[in-house]
PDB file of C-alpha atoms and ligand atoms in Angstrom:
ATOM      1  CA  MET A   8      -3.281  19.439 -10.100  1.00  0.00           C
ATOM      2  CA  SER A   9      -2.085  15.860 -10.240  1.00  0.00           C
ATOM      3  CA  LEU A  10       0.670  14.669  -7.917  1.00  0.00           C
ATOM      4  CA  THR A  11       2.717  11.728  -9.214  1.00  0.00           C
ATOM      5  CA  ILE A  12       5.257  10.033  -6.973  1.00  0.00           C
ATOM      6  CA  ILE A  13       7.363   8.067  -9.421  1.00  0.00           C
ATOM      7  CA  ASP A  14       7.715   4.617  -7.954  1.00  0.00           C
ATOM      8  CA  HIS A  15      10.703   2.682  -9.291  1.00  0.00           C
ATOM      9  CA  PRO A  16      13.221   0.512  -7.391  1.00  0.00           C
ATOM     10  CA  MET A  17      16.235   2.237  -8.979  1.00  0.00           C
ATOM     11  CA  ILE A  18      14.873   5.675  -8.066  1.00  0.00           C
ATOM     12  CA  LYS A  19      14.337   4.553  -4.453  1.00  0.00           C
ATOM     13  CA  HIS A  20      17.821   2.997  -4.315  1.00  0.00           C
ATOM     14  CA  LYS A  21      19.560   6.117  -5.643  1.00  0.00           C
ATOM     15  CA  LEU A  22      17.470   8.393  -3.456  1.00  0.00           C
ATOM     16  CA  THR A  23      18.629   6.490  -0.369  1.00  0.00           C
ATOM     17  CA  LEU A  24      22.201   7.033  -1.520  1.00  0.00           C
ATOM     18  CA  ILE A  25      21.830  10.811  -1.813  1.00  0.00           C
ATOM     19  CA  ARG A  26      19.997  11.015   1.527  1.00  0.00           C
ATOM     20  CA  LYS A  27      23.030   9.517   3.337  1.00  0.00           C
ATOM     21  CA  ILE A  28      25.129  12.126   5.128  1.00  0.00           C
ATOM     22  CA  GLU A  29      28.370  10.372   4.072  1.00  0.00           C
ATOM     23  CA  THR A  30      27.675  10.611   0.311  1.00  0.00           C
ATOM     24  CA  LYS A  31      30.229  13.023  -1.161  1.00  0.00           C
ATOM     25  CA  THR A  32      29.789  15.664  -3.888  1.00  0.00           C
ATOM     26  CA  LYS A  33      30.747  13.555  -6.935  1.00  0.00           C
ATOM     27  CA  ASP A  34      28.415  10.650  -6.103  1.00  0.00           C
ATOM     28  CA  PHE A  35      25.717  13.024  -4.936  1.00  0.00           C
ATOM     29  CA  TYR A  36      25.753  14.947  -8.237  1.00  0.00           C
ATOM     30  CA  GLN A  37      25.895  11.813 -10.368  1.00  0.00           C
ATOM     31  CA  ASN A  38      22.944  10.221  -8.589  1.00  0.00           C
ATOM     32  CA  VAL A  39      20.788  13.372  -8.737  1.00  0.00           C
ATOM     33  CA  GLU A  40      21.394  13.424 -12.491  1.00  0.00           C
ATOM     34  CA  GLU A  41      20.587   9.715 -12.822  1.00  0.00           C
ATOM     35  CA  ILE A  42      17.364   9.967 -10.795  1.00  0.00           C
ATOM     36  CA  ALA A  43      16.241  12.877 -12.995  1.00  0.00           C
ATOM     37  CA  GLY A  44      16.973  10.721 -16.059  1.00  0.00           C
ATOM     38  CA  LEU A  45      14.896   7.846 -14.700  1.00  0.00           C
ATOM     39  CA  MET A  46      12.055  10.246 -13.874  1.00  0.00           C
ATOM     40  CA  ALA A  47      12.123  11.669 -17.405  1.00  0.00           C
ATOM     41  CA  TYR A  48      10.707   8.442 -18.811  1.00  0.00           C
ATOM     42  CA  GLU A  49       7.576   8.778 -16.667  1.00  0.00           C
ATOM     43  CA  ILE A  50       7.243  12.564 -17.020  1.00  0.00           C
ATOM     44  CA  THR A  51       7.165  12.314 -20.810  1.00  0.00           C
ATOM     45  CA  ARG A  52       4.608   9.481 -20.838  1.00  0.00           C
ATOM     46  CA  ASN A  53       1.647  11.725 -21.777  1.00  0.00           C
ATOM     47  CA  PHE A  54       3.493  14.121 -24.111  1.00  0.00           C
ATOM     48  CA  PRO A  55       1.357  14.711 -27.233  1.00  0.00           C
ATOM     49  CA  LEU A  56       2.561  13.276 -30.548  1.00  0.00           C
ATOM     50  CA  LYS A  57       1.917  14.357 -34.136  1.00  0.00           C
ATOM     51  CA  ASP A  58       2.068  12.498 -37.444  1.00  0.00           C
ATOM     52  CA  VAL A  59       5.075  13.134 -39.704  1.00  0.00           C
ATOM     53  CA  GLU A  60       5.898  11.724 -43.091  1.00  0.00           C
ATOM     54  CA  ILE A  61       9.411  10.273 -43.237  1.00  0.00           C
ATOM     55  CA  THR A  62      11.372   8.216 -45.726  1.00  0.00           C
ATOM     56  CA  THR A  63      12.922   5.006 -44.463  1.00  0.00           C
ATOM     57  CA  PRO A  64      15.547   3.165 -46.573  1.00  0.00           C
ATOM     58  CA  ILE A  65      12.536   1.185 -47.890  1.00  0.00           C
ATOM     59  CA  CYS A  66       9.646   3.611 -48.462  1.00  0.00           C
ATOM     60  CA  LYS A  67       7.765   6.714 -47.350  1.00  0.00           C
ATOM     61  CA  SER A  68       5.908   6.229 -44.070  1.00  0.00           C
ATOM     62  CA  ILE A  69       3.745   8.179 -41.594  1.00  0.00           C
ATOM     63  CA  GLN A  70       5.270   8.028 -38.108  1.00  0.00           C
ATOM     64  CA  LYS A  71       5.039   9.938 -34.817  1.00  0.00           C
ATOM     65  CA  GLU A  72       7.174  12.641 -33.255  1.00  0.00           C
ATOM     66  CA  LEU A  73       6.747  15.017 -30.291  1.00  0.00           C
ATOM     67  CA  ALA A  74       4.099  17.623 -31.102  1.00  0.00           C
ATOM     68  CA  ASN A  75       5.556  20.370 -28.874  1.00  0.00           C
ATOM     69  CA  ASP A  76       8.886  21.929 -28.132  1.00  0.00           C
ATOM     70  CA  VAL A  77      10.115  21.171 -24.626  1.00  0.00           C
ATOM     71  CA  VAL A  78      11.925  23.663 -22.387  1.00  0.00           C
ATOM     72  CA  ILE A  79      13.653  22.546 -19.193  1.00  0.00           C
ATOM     73  CA  VAL A  80      13.884  25.353 -16.620  1.00  0.00           C
ATOM     74  CA  PRO A  81      16.135  24.624 -13.629  1.00  0.00           C
ATOM     75  CA  ILE A  82      15.752  26.796 -10.545  1.00  0.00           C
ATOM     76  CA  LEU A  83      19.325  27.819  -9.670  1.00  0.00           C
ATOM     77  CA  ARG A  84      21.310  26.454  -8.150  1.00  0.00           C
ATOM     78  CA  ALA A  85      20.143  22.966  -7.273  1.00  0.00           C
ATOM     79  CA  GLY A  86      17.940  22.503 -10.349  1.00  0.00           C
ATOM     80  CA  LEU A  87      21.095  22.491 -12.496  1.00  0.00           C
ATOM     81  CA  GLY A  88      21.886  19.011 -11.164  1.00  0.00           C
ATOM     82  CA  MET A  89      18.781  17.569 -12.862  1.00  0.00           C
ATOM     83  CA  VAL A  90      19.160  19.115 -16.328  1.00  0.00           C
ATOM     84  CA  GLU A  91      21.519  16.682 -18.068  1.00  0.00           C
ATOM     85  CA  GLY A  92      19.619  13.617 -16.875  1.00  0.00           C
ATOM     86  CA  ILE A  93      16.449  14.895 -18.548  1.00  0.00           C
ATOM     87  CA  ARG A  94      18.265  16.182 -21.641  1.00  0.00           C
ATOM     88  CA  ASN A  95      19.630  12.697 -22.209  1.00  0.00           C
ATOM     89  CA  MET A  96      16.022  11.583 -22.706  1.00  0.00           C
ATOM     90  CA  ILE A  97      14.876  14.706 -24.628  1.00  0.00           C
ATOM     91  CA  PRO A  98      17.971  15.911 -26.527  1.00  0.00           C
ATOM     92  CA  THR A  99      15.939  18.487 -28.499  1.00  0.00           C
ATOM     93  CA  ALA A 100      14.848  20.226 -25.282  1.00  0.00           C
ATOM     94  CA  LYS A 101      15.917  23.843 -24.847  1.00  0.00           C
ATOM     95  CA  VAL A 102      17.010  25.154 -21.465  1.00  0.00           C
ATOM     96  CA  GLY A 103      15.930  28.330 -19.643  1.00  0.00           C
ATOM     97  CA  PHE A 104      17.097  29.492 -16.212  1.00  0.00           C
ATOM     98  CA  ILE A 105      15.487  30.974 -13.116  1.00  0.00           C
ATOM     99  CA  GLY A 106      17.676  32.251 -10.282  1.00  0.00           C
ATOM    100  CA  LEU A 107      15.942  32.153  -6.891  1.00  0.00           C
ATOM    101  CA  TYR A 108      17.228  31.734  -3.379  1.00  0.00           C
ATOM    102  CA  ARG A 109      15.366  31.403  -0.107  1.00  0.00           C
ATOM    103  CA  ASN A 110      15.910  34.123   2.460  1.00  0.00           C
ATOM    104  CA  GLU A 111      17.170  32.006   5.368  1.00  0.00           C
ATOM    105  CA  GLU A 112      15.086  33.867   7.959  1.00  0.00           C
ATOM    106  CA  THR A 113      11.792  34.543   6.196  1.00  0.00           C
ATOM    107  CA  LEU A 114      12.058  31.522   3.811  1.00  0.00           C
ATOM    108  CA  GLU A 115      10.641  33.849   1.120  1.00  0.00           C
ATOM    109  CA  PRO A 116      12.083  33.351  -2.407  1.00  0.00           C
ATOM    110  CA  CYS A 117      14.245  36.180  -3.843  1.00  0.00           C
ATOM    111  CA  GLU A 118      14.564  36.400  -7.641  1.00  0.00           C
ATOM    112  CA  TYR A 119      17.989  37.249  -9.108  1.00  0.00           C
ATOM    113  CA  TYR A 120      18.064  35.886 -12.668  1.00  0.00           C
ATOM    114  CA  ALA A 121      15.806  34.833 -15.546  1.00  0.00           C
ATOM    115  CA  LYS A 122      16.686  33.798 -19.104  1.00  0.00           C
ATOM    116  CA  PHE A 123      14.343  31.883 -21.408  1.00  0.00           C
ATOM    117  CA  PRO A 124      14.255  30.737 -25.037  1.00  0.00           C
ATOM    118  CA  ASP A 125      11.988  32.899 -27.273  1.00  0.00           C
ATOM    119  CA  THR A 126       9.674  29.960 -27.960  1.00  0.00           C
ATOM    120  CA  ILE A 127       8.892  29.214 -24.315  1.00  0.00           C
ATOM    121  CA  ALA A 128       5.237  30.386 -24.310  1.00  0.00           C
ATOM    122  CA  ASN A 129       4.174  27.622 -26.719  1.00  0.00           C
ATOM    123  CA  SER A 130       6.384  24.877 -25.264  1.00  0.00           C
ATOM    124  CA  ILE A 131       5.908  22.225 -22.629  1.00  0.00           C
ATOM    125  CA  VAL A 132       7.882  23.659 -19.708  1.00  0.00           C
ATOM    126  CA  LEU A 133       9.493  21.390 -17.120  1.00  0.00           C
ATOM    127  CA  ILE A 134      10.524  23.342 -14.017  1.00  0.00           C
ATOM    128  CA  VAL A 135      13.189  21.287 -12.277  1.00  0.00           C
ATOM    129  CA  ASP A 136      14.387  21.714  -8.693  1.00  0.00           C
ATOM    130  CA  PRO A 137      15.244  18.801  -6.394  1.00  0.00           C
ATOM    131  CA  MET A 138      13.644  20.269  -3.246  1.00  0.00           C
ATOM    132  CA  LEU A 139       9.995  21.296  -2.782  1.00  0.00           C
ATOM    133  CA  ALA A 140      10.017  22.533   0.810  1.00  0.00           C
ATOM    134  CA  THR A 141       7.630  25.420   1.635  1.00  0.00           C
ATOM    135  CA  GLY A 142       6.895  25.537  -2.103  1.00  0.00           C
ATOM    136  CA  GLY A 143       7.655  29.283  -2.179  1.00  0.00           C
ATOM    137  CA  SER A 144      10.432  28.961  -4.792  1.00  0.00           C
ATOM    138  CA  ALA A 145       8.452  26.624  -7.060  1.00  0.00           C
ATOM    139  CA  SER A 146       5.337  28.787  -6.806  1.00  0.00           C
ATOM    140  CA  ALA A 147       7.306  31.970  -7.630  1.00  0.00           C
ATOM    141  CA  ALA A 148       9.008  30.243 -10.596  1.00  0.00           C
ATOM    142  CA  ILE A 149       5.646  29.119 -11.986  1.00  0.00           C
ATOM    143  CA  THR A 150       4.268  32.664 -11.621  1.00  0.00           C
ATOM    144  CA  MET A 151       7.292  34.034 -13.538  1.00  0.00           C
ATOM    145  CA  LEU A 152       6.647  31.584 -16.384  1.00  0.00           C
ATOM    146  CA  LYS A 153       2.907  32.268 -16.502  1.00  0.00           C
ATOM    147  CA  LYS A 154       3.703  36.006 -16.825  1.00  0.00           C
ATOM    148  CA  ARG A 155       5.661  35.078 -19.968  1.00  0.00           C
ATOM    149  CA  GLY A 156       2.638  33.323 -21.430  1.00  0.00           C
ATOM    150  CA  CYS A 157       3.489  29.691 -20.603  1.00  0.00           C
ATOM    151  CA  LYS A 158       0.395  27.495 -20.469  1.00  0.00           C
ATOM    152  CA  ASP A 159       1.728  23.936 -20.121  1.00  0.00           C
ATOM    153  CA  ILE A 160       3.967  23.924 -17.039  1.00  0.00           C
ATOM    154  CA  ARG A 161       4.979  20.816 -15.080  1.00  0.00           C
ATOM    155  CA  TYR A 162       7.048  20.774 -11.883  1.00  0.00           C
ATOM    156  CA  VAL A 163       9.662  18.037 -11.427  1.00  0.00           C
ATOM    157  CA  GLY A 164      11.354  17.604  -8.043  1.00  0.00           C
ATOM    158  CA  LEU A 165      13.107  14.847  -6.157  1.00  0.00           C
ATOM    159  CA  VAL A 166      11.955  15.276  -2.553  1.00  0.00           C
ATOM    160  CA  GLY A 167       8.818  17.147  -1.524  1.00  0.00           C
ATOM    161  CA  ALA A 168       7.173  18.117   1.756  1.00  0.00           C
ATOM    162  CA  PRO A 169       3.374  18.120   2.201  1.00  0.00           C
ATOM    163  CA  GLU A 170       3.541  21.886   2.854  1.00  0.00           C
ATOM    164  CA  GLY A 171       5.059  22.503  -0.598  1.00  0.00           C
ATOM    165  CA  VAL A 172       2.575  20.260  -2.382  1.00  0.00           C
ATOM    166  CA  ASP A 173      -0.317  22.077  -0.636  1.00  0.00           C
ATOM    167  CA  LEU A 174       1.035  25.507  -1.638  1.00  0.00           C
ATOM    168  CA  LEU A 175       1.300  24.488  -5.299  1.00  0.00           C
ATOM    169  CA  GLN A 176      -2.158  22.942  -5.165  1.00  0.00           C
ATOM    170  CA  ASN A 177      -3.563  26.255  -3.840  1.00  0.00           C
ATOM    171  CA  ASN A 178      -1.559  28.685  -6.000  1.00  0.00           C
ATOM    172  CA  HIS A 179      -1.231  26.701  -9.243  1.00  0.00           C
ATOM    173  CA  PRO A 180      -3.870  23.949  -9.472  1.00  0.00           C
ATOM    174  CA  ASP A 181      -3.251  23.710 -13.240  1.00  0.00           C
ATOM    175  CA  VAL A 182       0.383  22.528 -12.796  1.00  0.00           C
ATOM    176  CA  ASP A 183       1.112  18.799 -12.545  1.00  0.00           C
ATOM    177  CA  VAL A 184       3.735  17.834  -9.962  1.00  0.00           C
ATOM    178  CA  TYR A 185       6.175  14.915 -10.249  1.00  0.00           C
ATOM    179  CA  LEU A 186       8.315  13.826  -7.289  1.00  0.00           C
ATOM    180  CA  ALA A 187      10.570  10.886  -6.482  1.00  0.00           C
ATOM    181  CA  ALA A 188       9.474  10.974  -2.817  1.00  0.00           C
ATOM    182  CA  LEU A 189       7.019  12.774  -0.559  1.00  0.00           C
ATOM    183  CA  ASP A 190       8.613  13.160   2.882  1.00  0.00           C
ATOM    184  CA  GLU A 191       7.064  13.737   6.311  1.00  0.00           C
ATOM    185  CA  LYS A 192       7.296  17.453   7.080  1.00  0.00           C
ATOM    186  CA  LEU A 193       9.460  20.564   7.377  1.00  0.00           C
ATOM    187  CA  ASN A 194      11.561  21.252  10.463  1.00  0.00           C
ATOM    188  CA  GLU A 195      11.672  24.609  12.259  1.00  0.00           C
ATOM    189  CA  LYS A 196      14.321  25.878   9.809  1.00  0.00           C
ATOM    190  CA  GLY A 197      12.270  24.949   6.736  1.00  0.00           C
ATOM    191  CA  TYR A 198      14.313  21.853   5.859  1.00  0.00           C
ATOM    192  CA  ILE A 199      12.588  18.709   4.641  1.00  0.00           C
ATOM    193  CA  VAL A 200      12.488  15.813   7.162  1.00  0.00           C
ATOM    194  CA  PRO A 201      14.110  13.310   6.656  1.00  0.00           C
ATOM    195  CA  GLY A 202      15.150  14.999   3.378  1.00  0.00           C
ATOM    196  CA  LEU A 203      18.755  15.167   2.250  1.00  0.00           C
ATOM    197  CA  GLY A 204      19.976  18.458   3.667  1.00  0.00           C
ATOM    198  CA  ASP A 205      20.893  21.497   1.585  1.00  0.00           C
ATOM    199  CA  CYS A 206      20.814  20.192  -1.960  1.00  0.00           C
ATOM    200  CA  GLY A 207      22.649  23.128  -3.583  1.00  0.00           C
ATOM    201  CA  ASP A 208      25.513  22.861  -1.096  1.00  0.00           C
ATOM    202  CA  ARG A 209      25.761  19.084  -1.503  1.00  0.00           C
ATOM    203  CA  LEU A 210      25.714  19.285  -5.328  1.00  0.00           C
ATOM    204  CA  PHE A 211      28.351  21.984  -5.584  1.00  0.00           C
ATOM    205  CA  GLY A 212      30.526  21.315  -2.530  1.00  0.00           C
ATOM    206  CA  THR A 213      29.836  24.649  -0.873  1.00  0.00           C
ATOM    207  CA  LYS A 214      29.872  24.538   2.965  1.00  0.00           C
TER     208      LYS A 214
HETATM  209  C1  PRP B 323      16.609  25.359  -2.278  1.00  0.00           C
HETATM  210  C2  PRP B 323      16.003  24.425  -3.294  1.00  0.00           C
HETATM  211  C3  PRP B 323      14.774  25.149  -3.730  1.00  0.00           C
HETATM  212  C4  PRP B 323      14.333  25.839  -2.454  1.00  0.00           C
HETATM  213  C5  PRP B 323      13.193  25.056  -1.881  1.00  0.00           C
HETATM  214  O1  PRP B 323      17.290  26.389  -2.872  1.00  0.00           O
HETATM  215  O2  PRP B 323      16.867  24.108  -4.348  1.00  0.00           O
HETATM  216  O3  PRP B 323      14.981  26.101  -4.761  1.00  0.00           O
HETATM  217  O4  PRP B 323      15.452  25.799  -1.564  1.00  0.00           O
HETATM  218  O5  PRP B 323      12.677  25.688  -0.767  1.00  0.00           O
HETATM  219  P1  PRP B 323      11.210  26.302  -0.729  1.00  0.00           P
HETATM  220  O6  PRP B 323      10.302  25.245  -1.303  1.00  0.00           O
HETATM  221  O7  PRP B 323      10.968  26.527   0.729  1.00  0.00           O
HETATM  222  O8  PRP B 323      11.202  27.561  -1.528  1.00  0.00           O
HETATM  223  P2  PRP B 323      18.016  27.562  -2.044  1.00  0.00           P
HETATM  224  O9  PRP B 323      17.054  28.660  -1.775  1.00  0.00           O
HETATM  225  O10 PRP B 323      18.700  26.963  -0.865  1.00  0.00           O
HETATM  226  O11 PRP B 323      19.043  28.151  -3.092  1.00  0.00           O
HETATM  227  P3  PRP B 323      20.388  27.501  -3.675  1.00  0.00           P
HETATM  228  O12 PRP B 323      19.992  26.360  -4.576  1.00  0.00           O
HETATM  229  O13 PRP B 323      21.011  28.609  -4.449  1.00  0.00           O
HETATM  230  O14 PRP B 323      21.230  27.026  -2.521  1.00  0.00           O
HETATM  231  N1  URA B 324      16.246  23.424   0.347  1.00  0.00           N
HETATM  232  C1  URA B 324      17.098  22.386   0.462  1.00  0.00           C
HETATM  233  O1  URA B 324      18.134  22.335  -0.223  1.00  0.00           O
HETATM  234  N2  URA B 324      16.790  21.414   1.323  1.00  0.00           N
HETATM  235  C2  URA B 324      15.686  21.420   2.084  1.00  0.00           C
HETATM  236  O2  URA B 324      15.459  20.476   2.866  1.00  0.00           O
HETATM  237  C3  URA B 324      14.813  22.510   1.955  1.00  0.00           C
HETATM  238  C4  URA B 324      15.105  23.494   1.069  1.00  0.00           C
END
């Protein structure tokens, strides 16, 4: 597994904004989307290309285009906030959905929804979810996709904890992980420290 912390001044600046307790829903959502968009540039850096023959207004020419379909899979709910930012960069990407929530006592992920495009097994799959805490949700989502035949899976999050990175490293060493920040630890309730609180609630104004 490779772990990439995407290091860019605008990502750091926007991340600070969403970490602040006073940032309200509209700004929070907009900045999550923008950070995901900035990350998309780096995540796509090693996407394979293929030759295609095109016709310009001048002549025929061999040029490059993406070799694989791309499927973005947000983990509901918070992953939804990252989808449009990445789609702006990859407008041909399809979108699948995984519904998981953490049991607040056991912190174990509970699955409640799954819907994927038919072509997902042969696509590059980007699992998106802002928070990698214990890693239980991300690990379960990757297992669900592997059961459907997916071979090229990458995890894209905003804030991770060392515990979550370690779990993915142990359970899914073949999956590359991209984060905007790696924080210190989890607290006794399984929240990332310093983190940004409950991302789903802050994105959608619940609580
Ligand atoms: C949050 C977050 C991740 C999960 C991370 O979702 O969006 O999916 O927790 O925690 P983990 O790494 O310990 O599994 P939550 O379960 O709160 O669901 P929600 O988005 O519906 O609020
Ligand atoms: N889920 C969140 O939304 N935030 C955390 O800090 C941990 C899990």
